Structures are given as C-alpha cells and as structure tokens.
C-alpha cells in the first residue's frame, strides 16, 4: 500500500472546507488581442468545468486551443472576462487580492519547461529554503531530504544548481516544490512535453503517485491523449476556445462523441481506436 502524506493538520493557515469542489468554471470567456492583426478574439469561449477534491481532470486540445489561457484564468493568474470561477469555494470575482494571495499556496502549478521555472542562481536547497521562509508553518511537515525522496530524487541533488540537473530531475524538483506546499490543486501544464521520451513515463508515474498519496486534485493540460489517459479520471476536449466534449476518460477514449475527439484519437501514435460509423 502506498504511504500517505500526513493529513492536513494545524499550521496550514486558514482552510476552506474539504468538501467543496476545488474548481468550478462556469461560462468562462477570456479575450486576447491578436498580436498580428490587433483584433480581439475569444481564446476561451464559454467554458464550464468542475474538478472535485482528489479528482484528476485533463484539458486536451491542439496547440492554440486555449488550454493555458483557461488554466491561468481559472487559477487567478491570468486575465478573465465573463463567467464565474470558484476556486476552493471562493468566487474569484469577489476575492480581494489579499485573500487570493492567501489561497495561492493551495494551488500549485507545474509548467512545461522545468529549467525555465527554476532560478538558475539558486541551488535546489536554497530554492526550498526561500519557499520555507515565505511559508514557515505550512512547509514544516517535511524536511528537504525526505521531500526529495518523495519525488524519487537523491538528497545528494540538494546542492546542485538547475543547469546541473537533467530535464527529468529538474521537473521532479518542480513537483517537489509544489508538494512542499501541500496544495489542494496541482495544475500541470504539459508537464512532460519538454522532457526526453525516456523520462516522460517516470514523471507521469510520479504524478499518479502524487495523486494517490497526497489527495490533491490535479488539472493536467496536454495535447497528448496517451498522457492524459494514463493519469486522469476525466477529460475535457478543447477546440478553438470551446469545450467540445467532456466525460470520464474511459468513455471519451473508447466512445468519443465529437468528430474532433475522434480526430485527436486517430492522430495518436499507435492509435488502436477506430471510428465507429
Ligand atoms: N497574452 C496573449 N496575448 C495575445 N494572444 C494570446 C496570449 N496568450 C495566448 N494567446 C493566444 O490565444 C490562443 C490560445 O493560446 P493558449 O496559450 O491558451 O493555447 P494552448 O492551447 O495552451 O496552446 P499550446 O498547446 O501551444 O500551449 C492562441 O491563439 C494564442 O496565440
Ligand atoms: Mg499551452
């Protein structure tokens, strides 16, 4: 059996109830101005979704379909227009800056480029020390060596700088930094697409394990359906700013309702899925 992390106890700051959905997005619209033509367009166009505590949901779609824009808006980090977003039970529209800042540790983001996410001037240890300095109580549950072991890294790496880490190791450090906060929601935006194929599977296995051991919900963004299927319970298929199909992975992958989903599945390397006509 997998060892579970210590349950949330004291010292985690003000908490929101455990039973509210970690994220609900209702009719979200986000507009951007096209850098070339200067015209305003809807990068996210009326998207609704919900992620419950401990659930793992994916947003898939081709490049430019609006996945990152949706994730940034949903976590309060990017611009948002019409629609309602509730993060950990709080409406982003009415949440003041201070309260949003307090919620930040609960929502951790892992980006595609691990080296770009780490400060090149900081060793792994000093990066962790900085986070601990900002969130002393919240991060006291585990020491650095044990934290690295949680992401299957040797504590010997603590004194390395980012350029001395492989892509896979650097991404594990990013995941460790996220875990240190004991978040309620982890958003992983293409977490393996910047990595060598040989280490992608290891990082995905780690994300699966993180889900099981921490109980954190996961919002995984990917254009790779195989990645999504191996980690997530449910999937939202996005095309040109809209969600065209949502459902449990098993259903969407075996019996896709939308032609675009069928296209994505057919484009998967070694796709076994064949169109039902
Ligand atoms: N800050 C911005 N200003 C203007 N346009 C933007 C901005 N950010 C994204 N866009 C545009 O909005 C659309 C959606 O972009 P987004 O990054 O959300 O797509 P994505 O699905 O994450 O793509 P990818 O798979 O390539 O990461 C694209 O046409 C993109 O060029
Ligand atoms: Mg993106």
XYZ file of C-alpha atoms and ligand atoms in Angstrom:
309
model
C 0.000 0.000 0.000
C 1.141 3.500 -0.708
C 2.220 5.544 2.217
C 0.015 8.603 2.581
C 1.318 12.008 3.475
C 0.448 13.353 6.897
C -3.117 14.657 6.934
C -3.713 18.369 6.929
C -3.366 19.464 10.499
C -2.696 22.670 12.266
C -0.340 25.142 10.753
C -1.848 25.123 7.278
C -3.291 28.571 7.618
C -6.937 29.401 7.046
C -8.541 26.500 5.210
C -11.547 26.211 3.022
C -13.939 23.297 3.582
C -12.657 19.988 2.205
C -15.937 19.041 0.559
C -16.349 21.942 -1.880
C -15.183 21.394 -5.465
C -11.617 22.628 -5.794
C -12.531 24.408 -9.001
C -15.705 25.290 -10.844
C -15.655 27.292 -14.030
C -18.956 28.425 -15.454
C -19.309 30.059 -18.855
C -15.787 31.480 -18.807
C -14.789 33.820 -21.612
C -11.235 35.147 -21.993
C -10.376 37.519 -24.794
C -6.940 38.273 -26.230
C -5.876 40.754 -28.818
C -4.273 39.085 -31.816
C -0.661 40.199 -31.887
C -0.627 40.344 -35.675
C -3.966 41.825 -36.712
C -4.749 43.654 -33.459
C -8.240 42.124 -33.447
C -9.795 40.882 -30.226
C -10.714 37.195 -30.233
C -12.046 34.694 -27.709
C -9.188 32.416 -26.652
C -11.626 30.815 -24.177
C -15.221 30.887 -25.279
C -17.863 29.866 -22.765
C -16.044 27.048 -20.967
C -17.562 25.273 -17.978
C -15.925 22.549 -15.931
C -15.678 21.262 -12.398
C -12.959 19.453 -10.501
C -13.773 17.818 -7.186
C -11.359 17.248 -4.334
C -8.896 14.497 -5.174
C -10.105 14.260 -8.768
C -7.806 14.345 -11.712
C -9.098 16.083 -14.804
C -7.432 16.835 -18.101
C -7.879 19.516 -20.689
C -6.715 18.359 -24.099
C -6.664 20.035 -27.460
C -4.394 21.150 -30.229
C -1.903 23.981 -29.849
C -3.634 27.349 -29.578
C -6.979 25.879 -28.474
C -6.908 27.939 -25.265
C -5.789 25.394 -22.667
C -3.167 27.536 -20.945
C -5.343 30.637 -21.105
C -8.107 28.662 -19.376
C -5.754 27.331 -16.690
C -4.278 30.749 -15.980
C -7.687 32.392 -15.696
C -9.072 29.568 -13.563
C -6.259 29.890 -11.043
C -6.485 33.670 -10.868
C -3.112 34.116 -12.557
C -4.300 35.264 -15.949
C -6.875 37.622 -17.377
C -10.503 36.579 -17.357
C -13.661 38.063 -18.790
C -17.261 36.945 -18.433
C -18.293 33.881 -16.475
C -17.780 32.662 -12.956
C -14.783 30.919 -11.428
C -14.867 29.431 -7.966
C -11.509 28.340 -6.644
C -11.662 26.278 -3.445
C -15.164 27.562 -2.905
C -14.329 31.243 -3.366
C -15.566 33.317 -6.272
C -12.556 34.947 -7.950
C -14.733 37.933 -8.832
C -15.241 38.846 -5.193
C -11.988 37.591 -3.733
C -9.740 40.505 -2.781
C -6.056 40.477 -3.637
C -5.022 39.676 -0.111
C -7.352 36.691 0.164
C -6.274 35.469 -3.270
C -2.661 35.686 -2.122
C -3.555 33.615 0.928
C -5.100 30.959 -1.312
C -2.072 30.813 -3.619
C -0.204 28.074 -1.727
C -3.244 25.809 -2.099
C -2.897 25.885 -5.879
C 0.462 24.922 -7.323
C 1.419 24.980 -10.971
C 3.955 22.804 -12.729
C 4.973 24.165 -16.119
C 6.270 22.555 -19.264
C 9.831 23.859 -19.045
C 11.273 22.888 -15.664
C 14.536 24.732 -16.198
C 12.622 27.905 -17.039
C 10.658 27.560 -13.784
C 13.742 27.325 -11.553
C 16.026 30.229 -10.655
C 19.385 29.426 -12.267
C 21.240 31.222 -9.428
C 19.743 29.065 -6.691
C 20.707 25.548 -5.673
C 17.805 23.175 -5.038
C 18.357 23.627 -1.310
C 18.372 27.428 -1.381
C 15.252 27.431 -3.570
C 13.466 25.287 -0.999
C 14.793 27.487 1.814
C 13.268 30.528 0.143
C 9.852 28.862 -0.075
C 10.111 27.734 3.543
C 10.978 31.299 4.570
C 7.756 32.566 2.997
C 5.513 29.777 4.334
C 7.176 28.588 7.512
C 4.294 26.738 9.158
C 2.858 25.282 6.028
C 6.157 23.759 4.915
C 7.355 22.390 8.254
C 5.777 18.963 7.707
C 8.749 17.506 5.835
C 12.494 18.103 5.617
C 14.388 18.669 2.376
C 15.885 15.197 2.108
C 12.560 13.448 2.709
C 10.870 15.794 0.242
C 13.317 14.863 -2.498
C 12.811 11.218 -1.668
C 9.060 11.748 -2.165
C 9.786 12.603 -5.791
C 12.344 9.788 -6.107
C 15.390 12.048 -6.129
C 18.542 11.542 -4.131
C 19.124 14.155 -1.392
C 22.612 14.478 -2.932
C 20.979 16.717 -5.533
C 20.128 19.367 -2.930
C 23.339 21.267 -3.580
C 23.030 21.229 -7.346
C 22.051 24.190 -9.484
C 19.384 23.844 -12.179
C 21.928 23.528 -15.016
C 23.401 20.538 -13.200
C 20.061 18.697 -13.337
C 18.630 16.706 -16.231
C 15.216 17.744 -17.552
C 13.548 14.886 -15.672
C 15.351 15.723 -12.435
C 14.511 19.412 -12.787
C 10.831 18.581 -13.327
C 10.889 16.384 -10.215
C 12.337 19.328 -8.289
C 9.464 21.493 -9.570
C 6.973 18.841 -8.447
C 8.720 18.637 -5.057
C 8.475 22.416 -4.642
C 4.760 22.192 -5.430
C 4.255 19.322 -2.973
C 6.062 21.187 -0.219
C 3.030 23.488 -0.035
C 0.624 20.575 0.347
C -1.678 22.078 -2.265
C -5.330 21.187 -2.760
C -4.973 21.591 -6.527
C -1.982 20.957 -8.762
C -2.168 22.350 -12.272
C 0.311 20.661 -14.588
C 0.587 22.408 -17.953
C 2.236 19.997 -20.401
C 4.442 18.666 -17.584
C 6.200 16.091 -19.723
C 6.304 17.586 -23.193
C 9.651 19.318 -22.615
C 11.273 16.062 -21.452
C 13.035 13.250 -23.227
C 10.673 10.444 -24.107
C 12.740 8.147 -21.891
C 11.897 10.121 -18.723
C 8.327 11.143 -19.583
C 6.894 7.873 -18.297
C 8.760 8.249 -14.987
C 7.399 11.744 -14.405
C 3.865 10.582 -15.258
C 4.200 7.692 -12.839
C 5.292 10.193 -10.212
C 2.236 12.391 -10.861
C -0.023 9.358 -10.498
C 1.648 8.508 -7.223
C 1.400 12.102 -6.017
C -2.332 11.962 -6.611
C -2.742 8.812 -4.627
C -0.567 9.838 -1.718
C -1.500 13.495 -1.290
C -5.184 13.551 -2.184
C -4.569 16.757 -4.156
C -6.740 17.317 -7.195
C -4.911 17.515 -10.496
C -5.702 19.585 -13.555
C -3.498 18.309 -16.307
C -3.136 20.164 -19.572
C -1.840 18.279 -22.526
C -2.132 17.802 -26.251
C -1.080 14.196 -25.730
C -4.036 11.919 -25.189
C -1.910 8.985 -24.111
C -0.501 11.087 -21.249
C -3.967 12.086 -20.152
C -5.323 8.592 -20.228
C -2.542 7.272 -18.042
C -3.077 9.842 -15.282
C -6.572 11.369 -15.347
C -10.115 10.288 -14.449
C -11.929 12.754 -16.671
C -11.144 14.766 -19.753
C -12.370 17.962 -21.383
C -11.604 18.240 -25.074
C -10.992 21.817 -26.156
C -11.088 23.226 -29.636
C -10.813 26.878 -30.630
C -11.656 28.079 -27.147
C -14.644 25.800 -26.575
C -15.011 22.511 -24.752
C -16.495 20.214 -27.380
C -16.679 17.069 -25.268
C -16.264 16.131 -21.595
C -16.519 12.906 -19.677
C -14.716 10.095 -17.921
C -11.528 9.178 -19.803
C -12.723 5.634 -20.361
C -15.884 6.827 -22.105
C -14.315 9.605 -24.132
C -11.454 7.399 -25.293
C -13.490 4.351 -26.173
C -16.647 6.009 -27.462
C -15.884 9.599 -28.457
C -18.964 11.635 -29.288
C -17.357 14.515 -31.161
C -15.641 14.329 -34.548
C -12.745 16.433 -33.235
C -12.107 13.973 -30.405
C -12.092 11.190 -32.970
C -9.526 13.137 -34.989
C -7.298 13.581 -31.950
C -7.562 9.901 -31.114
C -6.840 8.828 -34.665
C -3.707 11.009 -34.619
C -2.334 9.232 -31.545
C 0.765 7.199 -32.360
C -0.207 3.546 -32.403
C -3.860 4.502 -32.025
C -5.950 1.413 -31.545
C -9.147 3.381 -31.628
C -11.112 3.128 -34.839
C -14.069 5.287 -35.817
C -17.491 3.747 -35.217
C -19.686 4.680 -38.093
N -1.115 37.041 -23.821
C -1.637 36.797 -25.014
N -1.912 37.801 -25.890
C -2.467 37.551 -27.084
N -2.790 36.320 -27.530
C -2.534 35.284 -26.711
C -1.938 35.471 -25.423
N -1.810 34.249 -24.839
C -2.288 33.356 -25.727
N -2.725 33.973 -26.844
C -3.361 33.328 -27.988
O -4.555 32.720 -27.518
C -4.757 31.447 -28.135
C -4.782 30.377 -27.073
O -3.481 30.302 -26.506
P -3.107 29.249 -25.372
O -1.699 29.505 -25.000
O -4.133 29.309 -24.319
O -3.242 27.868 -26.159
P -2.807 26.403 -25.722
O -3.964 25.522 -26.008
O -2.256 26.424 -24.350
O -1.657 26.092 -26.798
P -0.321 25.220 -26.621
O -0.746 23.775 -26.690
O 0.511 25.613 -27.806
O 0.334 25.576 -25.318
C -3.633 31.308 -29.153
O -4.113 31.765 -30.390
C -2.550 32.217 -28.619
O -1.739 32.695 -29.671
Mg -0.387 25.990 -23.541
